[in-house]
Amino acid sequence: MEANLKKLELLYDYTKFHIGLYLILTSAYITLATSKIGRKDALPILQPALVWIAVALFMVAGIAGGVIASGIPQSKSNGADDFLREKIGPWSTALFPARVWVYIEHTAFWLGLIFAVLSFVFSRCILCIVGDRGGFATAKEAQNKSSPRKRGSSNRLSLSGFPLARE
């Protein structure tokens, strides 16, 4: 009996940790996606559809975690195994077994993370070679790489467009 209650307590702490992680990760992701230095984007412009999908999935993970965390104190079960079989839902509804909410939470989080990574992979700023020294540039700069540069300017640009080195 004692071990089963300890498992339930660990599930509660584990879920609270996940909710905090989702909040921090989503906030950091949105901050990175919208950061600017002066009037320039600090990072490449991310694919908006992928950003929104990632944020929505993180929200689903947080909601599912909230359903689990709020269901534990209201549960009459004697341990984690009983709780995971119990049907729970928001506002004391009995929508799905708690185990399904755990699956929803984890699946939504990992899919959100995949979409967040893909939003960077398919951003509007691409890695490309500029000049004979190589480096980073935006797609527009890559198209104009044959255009003459000013004397003394660098052939290498950072993702934000600032020169990395001077000649």
Coordinates of N, CA, C and O in Angstrom, one line a residue:
M1 N 0.8 -1.2 0.0 CA 0.0 0.0 0.0 C 0.9 1.3 0.0 O 0.6 2.2 -0.8
E2 N 1.9 1.3 0.9 CA 2.8 2.4 1.0 C 3.5 2.7 -0.3 O 3.6 3.8 -0.8
A3 N 4.0 1.6 -1.0 CA 4.7 1.7 -2.2 C 3.8 2.3 -3.3 O 4.3 3.1 -4.2
N4 N 2.6 1.9 -3.4 CA 1.6 2.4 -4.4 C 1.4 3.8 -4.2 O 1.3 4.6 -5.2
L5 N 1.2 4.3 -3.0 CA 1.0 5.7 -2.7 C 2.2 6.5 -3.1 O 2.1 7.7 -3.6
K6 N 3.4 6.0 -2.8 CA 4.7 6.6 -3.2 C 4.8 6.8 -4.7 O 5.2 7.9 -5.2
K7 N 4.4 5.8 -5.5 CA 4.3 5.9 -6.9 C 3.4 7.0 -7.4 O 3.7 7.7 -8.3
L8 N 2.3 7.1 -6.7 CA 1.3 8.2 -7.1 C 1.9 9.5 -6.8 O 1.7 10.5 -7.6
E9 N 2.6 9.6 -5.7 CA 3.2 10.9 -5.3 C 4.3 11.2 -6.3 O 4.5 12.4 -6.8
L10 N 5.1 10.2 -6.8 CA 6.1 10.5 -7.8 C 5.5 10.9 -9.1 O 6.1 11.7 -9.8
L11 N 4.4 10.3 -9.5 CA 3.7 10.7 -10.7 C 3.3 12.1 -10.7 O 3.4 12.9 -11.6
Y12 N 2.8 12.5 -9.5 CA 2.4 13.9 -9.3 C 3.6 14.9 -9.5 O 3.5 15.9 -10.2
D13 N 4.7 14.6 -8.8 CA 5.9 15.4 -8.9 C 6.4 15.4 -10.3 O 6.8 16.5 -10.8
Y14 N 6.4 14.3 -11.0 CA 6.9 14.1 -12.3 C 6.1 15.0 -13.3 O 6.6 15.7 -14.2
T15 N 4.8 15.0 -13.1 CA 3.9 15.7 -14.0 C 4.0 17.2 -13.7 O 4.0 18.0 -14.7
K16 N 4.2 17.6 -12.5 CA 4.4 19.1 -12.2 C 5.7 19.5 -12.8 O 5.8 20.6 -13.4
F17 N 6.7 18.7 -12.8 CA 8.0 19.1 -13.4 C 7.8 19.2 -14.9 O 8.3 20.2 -15.5
H18 N 7.0 18.3 -15.6 CA 6.8 18.4 -17.0 C 6.0 19.7 -17.3 O 6.3 20.4 -18.3
I19 N 5.0 20.1 -16.5 CA 4.2 21.3 -16.8 C 5.2 22.5 -16.8 O 5.1 23.4 -17.6
G20 N 6.1 22.6 -15.8 CA 7.0 23.7 -15.7 C 8.0 23.7 -16.9 O 8.3 24.7 -17.5
L21 N 8.4 22.5 -17.3 CA 9.3 22.4 -18.5 C 8.6 22.9 -19.7 O 9.2 23.6 -20.5
Y22 N 7.3 22.5 -19.9 CA 6.6 23.0 -21.1 C 6.4 24.5 -21.1 O 6.5 25.1 -22.1
L23 N 6.1 25.1 -19.9 CA 6.0 26.5 -19.9 C 7.3 27.2 -20.2 O 7.3 28.2 -21.0
I24 N 8.4 26.8 -19.6 CA 9.7 27.4 -19.9 C 10.1 27.2 -21.3 O 10.6 28.1 -22.0
L25 N 10.0 26.0 -21.8 CA 10.4 25.7 -23.2 C 9.6 26.5 -24.2 O 10.1 27.1 -25.1
T26 N 8.3 26.6 -24.0 CA 7.4 27.3 -24.9 C 7.8 28.8 -24.9 O 7.9 29.4 -25.9
S27 N 8.0 29.3 -23.7 CA 8.3 30.7 -23.6 C 9.6 31.0 -24.2 O 9.8 32.0 -24.9
A28 N 10.6 30.2 -24.0 CA 11.9 30.4 -24.6 C 11.9 30.3 -26.1 O 12.5 31.1 -26.9
Y29 N 11.1 29.3 -26.6 CA 10.9 29.1 -28.1 C 10.3 30.4 -28.7 O 10.7 30.9 -29.7
I30 N 9.2 30.9 -28.1 CA 8.5 32.0 -28.6 C 9.5 33.2 -28.6 O 9.5 34.0 -29.5
T31 N 10.2 33.4 -27.5 CA 11.2 34.5 -27.4 C 12.3 34.4 -28.5 O 12.6 35.4 -29.1
L32 N 12.8 33.2 -28.7 CA 13.8 33.0 -29.8 C 13.2 33.3 -31.1 O 13.9 33.9 -32.0
A33 N 12.0 32.8 -31.4 CA 11.4 33.0 -32.7 C 11.1 34.4 -33.0 O 11.0 34.8 -34.2
T34 N 10.9 35.3 -32.0 CA 10.5 36.7 -32.2 C 11.6 37.7 -31.8 O 11.3 38.9 -31.9
S35 N 12.8 37.2 -31.5 CA 13.8 38.2 -31.0 C 14.3 39.0 -32.2 O 14.5 38.6 -33.3
K36 N 14.6 40.2 -31.8 CA 15.2 41.2 -32.8 C 16.4 41.9 -32.1 O 16.4 42.1 -30.9
I37 N 17.4 42.3 -32.9 CA 18.4 43.1 -32.5 C 18.3 44.4 -33.3 O 18.5 44.4 -34.5
G38 N 17.9 45.5 -32.7 CA 17.6 46.7 -33.4 C 16.4 46.4 -34.3 O 15.3 46.0 -33.8
R39 N 16.5 46.6 -35.6 CA 15.4 46.3 -36.5 C 15.6 45.0 -37.2 O 14.8 44.6 -38.1
K40 N 16.7 44.3 -36.9 CA 16.9 43.0 -37.6 C 16.5 41.8 -36.7 O 16.6 41.9 -35.5
D41 N 16.0 40.8 -37.4 CA 15.7 39.5 -36.6 C 17.0 39.0 -36.1 O 18.0 38.9 -36.8
A42 N 17.0 38.5 -34.8 CA 18.2 37.9 -34.2 C 18.5 36.6 -34.8 O 19.6 36.1 -34.9
L43 N 17.4 35.9 -35.2 CA 17.6 34.5 -35.7 C 16.9 34.5 -37.1 O 16.2 35.5 -37.4
P44 N 17.0 33.5 -37.8 CA 16.3 33.4 -39.1 C 14.8 33.4 -38.9 O 14.3 33.1 -37.8
I45 N 14.1 33.9 -39.9 CA 12.6 34.0 -39.8 C 12.1 32.5 -39.9 O 12.3 31.9 -40.9
L46 N 11.5 32.1 -38.9 CA 11.0 30.7 -38.8 C 9.7 30.5 -39.6 O 9.0 31.5 -39.8
Q47 N 9.5 29.3 -40.1 CA 8.2 29.0 -40.8 C 7.1 29.2 -39.8 O 6.9 28.4 -38.9
P48 N 6.2 30.2 -40.1 CA 5.1 30.4 -39.2 C 4.2 29.3 -38.9 O 3.8 29.0 -37.7
A49 N 3.8 28.5 -39.9 CA 2.9 27.3 -39.7 C 3.6 26.3 -38.7 O 2.9 25.8 -37.8
L50 N 4.8 26.1 -38.9 CA 5.5 25.1 -38.0 C 5.6 25.7 -36.6 O 5.5 24.9 -35.6
V51 N 5.8 27.0 -36.5 CA 5.9 27.6 -35.1 C 4.5 27.4 -34.4 O 4.5 27.0 -33.3
W52 N 3.5 27.8 -35.1 CA 2.1 27.7 -34.5 C 1.8 26.2 -34.1 O 1.2 26.0 -33.1
I53 N 2.1 25.3 -35.0 CA 1.9 23.9 -34.7 C 2.7 23.5 -33.5 O 2.1 22.8 -32.6
A54 N 3.9 23.9 -33.4 CA 4.8 23.5 -32.2 C 4.2 24.1 -30.9 O 4.0 23.4 -29.9
V55 N 3.8 25.4 -31.0 CA 3.2 26.0 -29.8 C 1.9 25.4 -29.4 O 1.6 25.1 -28.2
A56 N 1.1 25.0 -30.4 CA -0.2 24.4 -30.1 C 0.0 23.0 -29.4 O -0.7 22.6 -28.5
L57 N 1.0 22.3 -29.9 CA 1.3 20.9 -29.4 C 1.8 21.1 -28.0 O 1.5 20.3 -27.1
F58 N 2.7 22.1 -27.7 CA 3.2 22.3 -26.3 C 2.0 22.6 -25.4 O 2.0 22.2 -24.3
M59 N 1.0 23.4 -25.9 CA -0.2 23.7 -25.1 C -1.0 22.5 -24.8 O -1.4 22.3 -23.7
V60 N -1.1 21.6 -25.8 CA -1.9 20.3 -25.6 C -1.1 19.5 -24.5 O -1.8 18.9 -23.6
A61 N 0.2 19.4 -24.6 CA 1.0 18.7 -23.6 C 0.8 19.3 -22.2 O 0.6 18.6 -21.2
G62 N 0.8 20.6 -22.1 CA 0.6 21.3 -20.8 C -0.8 21.0 -20.3 O -1.0 20.8 -19.1
I63 N -1.8 21.1 -21.2 CA -3.2 20.8 -20.7 C -3.4 19.4 -20.2 O -3.9 19.1 -19.2
A64 N -2.8 18.4 -21.0 CA -2.9 17.0 -20.6 C -2.2 16.8 -19.2 O -2.7 16.1 -18.3
G65 N -1.0 17.5 -19.1 CA -0.3 17.4 -17.8 C -1.1 18.0 -16.7 O -1.1 17.5 -15.6
G66 N -1.8 19.1 -17.0 CA -2.6 19.7 -16.0 C -3.8 18.9 -15.5 O -4.2 18.8 -14.4
V67 N -4.4 18.1 -16.5 CA -5.5 17.2 -16.2 C -4.9 16.1 -15.3 O -5.6 15.7 -14.3
I68 N -3.8 15.6 -15.6 CA -3.2 14.5 -14.7 C -2.9 15.1 -13.3 O -3.3 14.5 -12.3
A69 N -2.2 16.2 -13.3 CA -1.8 16.8 -12.0 C -3.0 17.2 -11.1 O -3.0 17.0 -9.9
S70 N -4.0 17.7 -11.8 CA -5.2 18.1 -11.0 C -6.1 16.9 -10.7 O -6.9 16.9 -9.7
G71 N -6.0 15.8 -11.4 CA -6.7 14.6 -11.1 C -6.2 13.8 -10.0 O -7.0 13.1 -9.3
I72 N -4.9 13.9 -9.7 CA -4.3 13.0 -8.6 C -4.9 13.4 -7.2 O -5.3 12.5 -6.5
P73 N -4.9 14.7 -6.9 CA -5.5 15.0 -5.5 C -7.0 14.7 -5.4 O -7.5 14.4 -4.3
Q74 N -7.7 14.6 -6.5 CA -9.1 14.4 -6.5 C -9.4 12.9 -6.5 O -10.6 12.4 -6.3
S75 N -8.4 12.1 -6.8 CA -8.6 10.6 -7.0 C -8.8 9.9 -5.7 O -8.3 10.3 -4.6
K76 N -9.6 8.9 -5.8 CA -9.8 8.0 -4.6 C -9.0 6.7 -4.7 O -9.2 5.8 -3.9
S77 N -8.1 6.7 -5.7 CA -7.3 5.4 -5.9 C -6.3 5.3 -4.8 O -5.9 6.2 -4.2
N78 N -5.8 4.0 -4.7 CA -4.9 3.7 -3.7 C -3.4 3.6 -4.2 O -2.5 3.2 -3.5
G79 N -3.2 4.0 -5.4 CA -1.9 4.0 -6.0 C -1.9 4.4 -7.4 O -2.9 4.7 -8.0
A80 N -0.6 4.5 -8.0 CA -0.5 4.9 -9.4 C -1.2 4.0 -10.4 O -1.8 4.5 -11.3
D81 N -1.1 2.7 -10.1 CA -1.7 1.8 -11.1 C -3.2 2.0 -11.1 O -3.8 2.0 -12.2
D82 N -3.8 2.1 -10.0 CA -5.3 2.4 -9.9 C -5.6 3.7 -10.6 O -6.6 3.8 -11.3
F83 N -4.8 4.7 -10.3 CA -5.0 6.0 -10.8 C -5.0 6.0 -12.4 O -5.8 6.6 -13.0
L84 N -4.0 5.4 -12.9 CA -3.8 5.3 -14.4 C -4.9 4.6 -15.1 O -5.1 4.9 -16.3
R85 N -5.7 3.8 -14.4 CA -6.8 3.1 -15.0 C -8.1 4.0 -14.8 O -9.1 3.8 -15.5
E86 N -8.1 4.9 -13.9 CA -9.2 5.8 -13.5 C -9.5 6.8 -14.7 O -8.5 7.4 -15.2
K87 N -10.8 7.0 -15.0 CA -11.1 8.0 -16.0 C -11.1 9.4 -15.4 O -11.7 9.6 -14.4
I88 N -10.3 10.3 -16.0 CA -10.2 11.7 -15.5 C -10.4 12.6 -16.7 O -10.4 12.2 -17.9
G89 N -10.6 13.9 -16.4 CA -10.7 14.9 -17.4 C -10.8 16.3 -16.7 O -10.8 16.4 -15.5
P90 N -10.8 17.3 -17.5 CA -10.9 18.7 -17.0 C -12.3 18.9 -16.3 O -13.3 18.3 -16.8
W91 N -12.3 19.7 -15.3 CA -13.6 20.0 -14.6 C -14.3 18.8 -14.1 O -15.5 18.7 -14.2
S92 N -13.6 17.8 -13.6 CA -14.1 16.6 -13.0 C -14.9 15.7 -14.0 O -15.8 14.9 -13.6
T93 N -14.7 15.9 -15.2 CA -15.3 15.0 -16.2 C -14.5 13.7 -16.3 O -13.3 13.7 -16.0
A94 N -15.1 12.7 -16.7 CA -14.4 11.4 -16.9 C -14.3 11.1 -18.4 O -15.0 10.2 -18.9
L95 N -13.3 11.7 -19.0 CA -13.2 11.6 -20.5 C -12.4 10.3 -20.9 O -12.8 9.5 -21.6
F96 N -11.2 10.2 -20.3 CA -10.2 9.2 -20.7 C -9.6 8.6 -19.4 O -9.4 9.3 -18.5
P97 N -9.1 7.4 -19.5 CA -8.2 6.9 -18.4 C -7.0 7.8 -18.3 O -6.5 8.3 -19.3
A98 N -6.5 7.9 -17.1 CA -5.3 8.8 -16.8 C -4.1 8.3 -17.7 O -3.3 9.2 -18.2
R99 N -4.0 7.1 -18.0 CA -2.9 6.6 -18.8 C -3.0 7.2 -20.2 O -1.9 7.6 -20.8
V100 N -4.2 7.4 -20.8 CA -4.3 8.0 -22.1 C -3.9 9.4 -22.0 O -3.2 9.9 -22.9
W101 N -4.2 10.1 -20.9 CA -3.8 11.5 -20.7 C -2.2 11.6 -20.7 O -1.6 12.5 -21.3
V102 N -1.6 10.6 -20.1 CA -0.1 10.5 -20.1 C 0.4 10.4 -21.5 O 1.3 11.0 -21.9
Y103 N -0.2 9.5 -22.3 CA 0.2 9.3 -23.7 C 0.0 10.6 -24.5 O 0.8 11.0 -25.3
I104 N -1.2 11.3 -24.3 CA -1.4 12.5 -25.0 C -0.3 13.6 -24.6 O 0.2 14.2 -25.5
E105 N 0.0 13.6 -23.3 CA 1.0 14.6 -22.8 C 2.3 14.4 -23.5 O 2.9 15.3 -24.1
H106 N 2.8 13.1 -23.5 CA 4.1 12.8 -24.0 C 4.2 12.9 -25.5 O 5.1 13.5 -26.1
T107 N 3.2 12.4 -26.2 CA 3.1 12.5 -27.6 C 3.1 13.9 -28.1 O 3.8 14.3 -29.1
A108 N 2.2 14.7 -27.5 CA 2.1 16.2 -27.9 C 3.5 16.9 -27.7 O 3.9 17.7 -28.5
F109 N 4.1 16.6 -26.6 CA 5.4 17.3 -26.3 C 6.4 16.9 -27.4 O 7.1 17.8 -27.9
W110 N 6.6 15.6 -27.6 CA 7.6 15.2 -28.6 C 7.3 15.7 -30.0 O 8.2 16.1 -30.7
L111 N 6.0 15.6 -30.4 CA 5.7 16.2 -31.7 C 5.9 17.7 -31.8 O 6.4 18.2 -32.8
G112 N 5.6 18.4 -30.7 CA 5.9 19.8 -30.6 C 7.4 20.1 -30.7 O 7.8 21.1 -31.4
L113 N 8.2 19.3 -30.1 CA 9.6 19.5 -30.2 C 10.1 19.2 -31.6 O 11.0 20.0 -32.1
I114 N 9.6 18.2 -32.3 CA 10.0 17.9 -33.7 C 9.6 19.1 -34.6 O 10.4 19.6 -35.4
F115 N 8.3 19.6 -34.4 CA 7.9 20.8 -35.2 C 8.7 22.0 -34.9 O 9.0 22.8 -35.8
A116 N 9.1 22.2 -33.7 CA 10.0 23.4 -33.3 C 11.3 23.3 -34.0 O 11.8 24.2 -34.6
V117 N 11.9 22.1 -34.0 CA 13.2 21.9 -34.7 C 13.0 22.1 -36.2 O 13.8 22.7 -36.9
L118 N 11.9 21.5 -36.8 CA 11.7 21.7 -38.2 C 11.5 23.2 -38.6 O 11.8 23.6 -39.7
S119 N 10.9 24.0 -37.7 CA 10.7 25.4 -38.0 C 12.1 26.1 -38.1 O 12.2 27.1 -38.9
F120 N 13.1 25.6 -37.5 CA 14.5 26.1 -37.7 C 15.1 25.6 -39.0 O 15.7 26.3 -39.7
V121 N 14.9 24.3 -39.2 CA 15.4 23.6 -40.4 C 14.9 24.3 -41.7 O 15.6 24.5 -42.6
F122 N 13.6 24.5 -41.7 CA 12.9 25.1 -42.9 C 12.7 26.6 -42.8 O 11.8 27.1 -43.3
S123 N 13.6 27.3 -42.0 CA 13.5 28.7 -41.9 C 13.8 29.4 -43.2 O 14.3 28.8 -44.1
R124 N 13.5 30.7 -43.2 CA 13.7 31.5 -44.5 C 15.2 31.9 -44.7 O 15.5 32.5 -45.7
C125 N 16.0 31.6 -43.7 CA 17.4 31.9 -43.8 C 18.1 30.6 -43.9 O 17.9 29.7 -43.1
I126 N 18.9 30.4 -45.0 CA 19.5 29.1 -45.2 C 21.0 29.2 -45.1 O 21.6 30.2 -45.2
L127 N 21.6 28.0 -44.8 CA 23.1 27.9 -44.8 C 23.5 27.8 -46.3 O 23.0 27.0 -47.0
C128 N 24.5 28.6 -46.6 CA 25.0 28.6 -48.0 C 26.4 29.1 -48.1 O 26.9 29.7 -47.1
I129 N 27.0 28.9 -49.2 CA 28.4 29.4 -49.3 C 28.3 30.7 -50.0 O 27.7 30.9 -51.0
V130 N 29.1 31.7 -49.5 CA 29.1 33.0 -50.1 C 30.6 33.3 -50.3 O 31.4 33.3 -49.4
G131 N 30.9 33.6 -51.6 CA 32.3 33.8 -51.9 C 33.2 32.6 -51.8 O 32.7 31.5 -51.6
D132 N 34.5 32.8 -51.9 CA 35.3 31.6 -51.9 C 35.8 31.3 -50.4 O 36.4 30.2 -50.2
R133 N 35.4 32.1 -49.4 CA 35.8 31.8 -48.1 C 34.7 31.1 -47.3 O 34.9 30.5 -46.2
G134 N 33.5 31.0 -47.9 CA 32.4 30.3 -47.2 C 31.8 31.1 -46.1 O 32.3 32.1 -45.7
G135 N 30.7 30.6 -45.5 CA 30.1 31.2 -44.4 C 28.6 31.1 -44.5 O 28.0 30.3 -45.2
F136 N 27.9 32.0 -43.7 CA 26.4 32.0 -43.7 C 25.9 33.2 -44.4 O 26.5 34.2 -44.4
A137 N 24.7 33.0 -45.0 CA 24.1 34.2 -45.6 C 22.6 33.9 -45.7 O 22.2 32.7 -45.6
T138 N 21.8 34.9 -45.9 CA 20.4 34.7 -46.2 C 20.2 34.2 -47.6 O 21.2 34.4 -48.4
A139 N 19.1 33.7 -48.0 CA 18.8 33.2 -49.3 C 19.0 34.4 -50.3 O 19.5 34.2 -51.4
K140 N 18.5 35.6 -49.9 CA 18.7 36.8 -50.8 C 20.1 37.1 -51.1 O 20.5 37.4 -52.2
E141 N 20.9 37.0 -50.0 CA 22.4 37.3 -50.2 C 23.0 36.2 -51.1 O 23.9 36.5 -51.8
A142 N 22.6 35.0 -50.9 CA 23.1 33.9 -51.7 C 22.8 34.1 -53.2 O 23.7 33.9 -54.1
Q143 N 21.6 34.7 -53.5 CA 21.3 34.9 -54.9 C 22.1 36.1 -55.5 O 22.4 36.1 -56.6
N144 N 22.5 37.0 -54.6 CA 23.3 38.2 -55.1 C 24.8 38.0 -54.8 O 25.5 38.9 -54.9
K145 N 25.2 36.7 -54.6 CA 26.6 36.5 -54.3 C 27.5 36.9 -55.5 O 28.7 37.2 -55.3
S146 N 27.0 36.9 -56.7 CA 27.8 37.3 -57.8 C 28.0 38.8 -57.9 O 28.8 39.3 -58.7
S147 N 27.1 39.6 -57.2 CA 27.2 41.0 -57.3 C 28.5 41.5 -56.6 O 28.9 40.9 -55.6
P148 N 29.2 42.5 -57.1 CA 30.4 42.9 -56.5 C 30.2 43.5 -55.1 O 29.2 44.2 -54.8
R149 N 31.1 43.1 -54.1 CA 31.0 43.7 -52.8 C 32.0 44.9 -52.7 O 32.9 45.0 -53.5
K150 N 31.7 45.7 -51.7 CA 32.6 46.8 -51.5 C 34.0 46.3 -51.0 O 34.1 45.3 -50.4
R151 N 35.0 47.1 -51.4 CA 36.4 46.7 -51.0 C 36.4 46.7 -49.5 O 35.9 47.6 -48.8
G152 N 37.1 45.7 -48.9 CA 37.3 45.7 -47.5 C 36.1 45.0 -46.7 O 36.2 44.8 -45.5
S153 N 35.1 44.6 -47.4 CA 34.0 44.0 -46.7 C 34.2 42.5 -46.6 O 35.0 41.9 -47.4
S154 N 33.6 41.9 -45.7 CA 33.8 40.5 -45.4 C 33.0 39.6 -46.4 O 31.9 40.0 -46.8
N155 N 33.5 38.5 -46.7 CA 32.8 37.5 -47.4 C 31.9 36.6 -46.6 O 31.2 35.8 -47.1
R156 N 32.1 36.7 -45.3 CA 31.4 35.8 -44.3 C 30.3 36.7 -43.6 O 30.6 37.7 -43.0
L157 N 29.1 36.2 -43.5 CA 28.0 36.8 -42.8 C 27.4 35.9 -41.8 O 27.4 34.7 -42.1
S158 N 27.1 36.4 -40.7 CA 26.4 35.6 -39.7 C 24.9 35.4 -40.1 O 24.5 36.0 -41.1
L159 N 24.2 34.6 -39.4 CA 22.8 34.4 -39.7 C 22.0 35.7 -39.6 O 21.0 35.8 -40.2
S160 N 22.5 36.6 -38.7 CA 21.7 37.8 -38.6 C 22.1 38.9 -39.6 O 21.5 39.9 -39.7
G161 N 23.2 38.6 -40.4 CA 23.6 39.5 -41.4 C 24.7 40.4 -41.1 O 25.2 41.1 -41.9
F162 N 25.2 40.3 -39.8 CA 26.4 41.1 -39.4 C 27.6 40.4 -39.8 O 27.7 39.2 -39.8
P163 N 28.7 41.1 -40.3 CA 29.9 40.5 -40.7 C 30.6 39.8 -39.6 O 30.5 40.2 -38.4
L164 N 31.2 38.6 -39.9 CA 31.9 37.9 -39.0 C 33.4 38.3 -38.9 O 34.0 38.2 -37.9
A165 N 34.0 38.7 -40.0 CA 35.4 39.1 -40.0 C 35.6 40.2 -41.1 O 34.9 40.2 -42.1
R166 N 36.6 41.0 -40.9 CA 36.9 42.0 -41.8 C 38.2 41.6 -42.6 O 39.0 40.9 -42.0
E167 N 38.3 42.0 -43.8 CA 39.5 41.7 -44.6 C 40.5 42.7 -44.3 O 40.2 43.9 -44.1

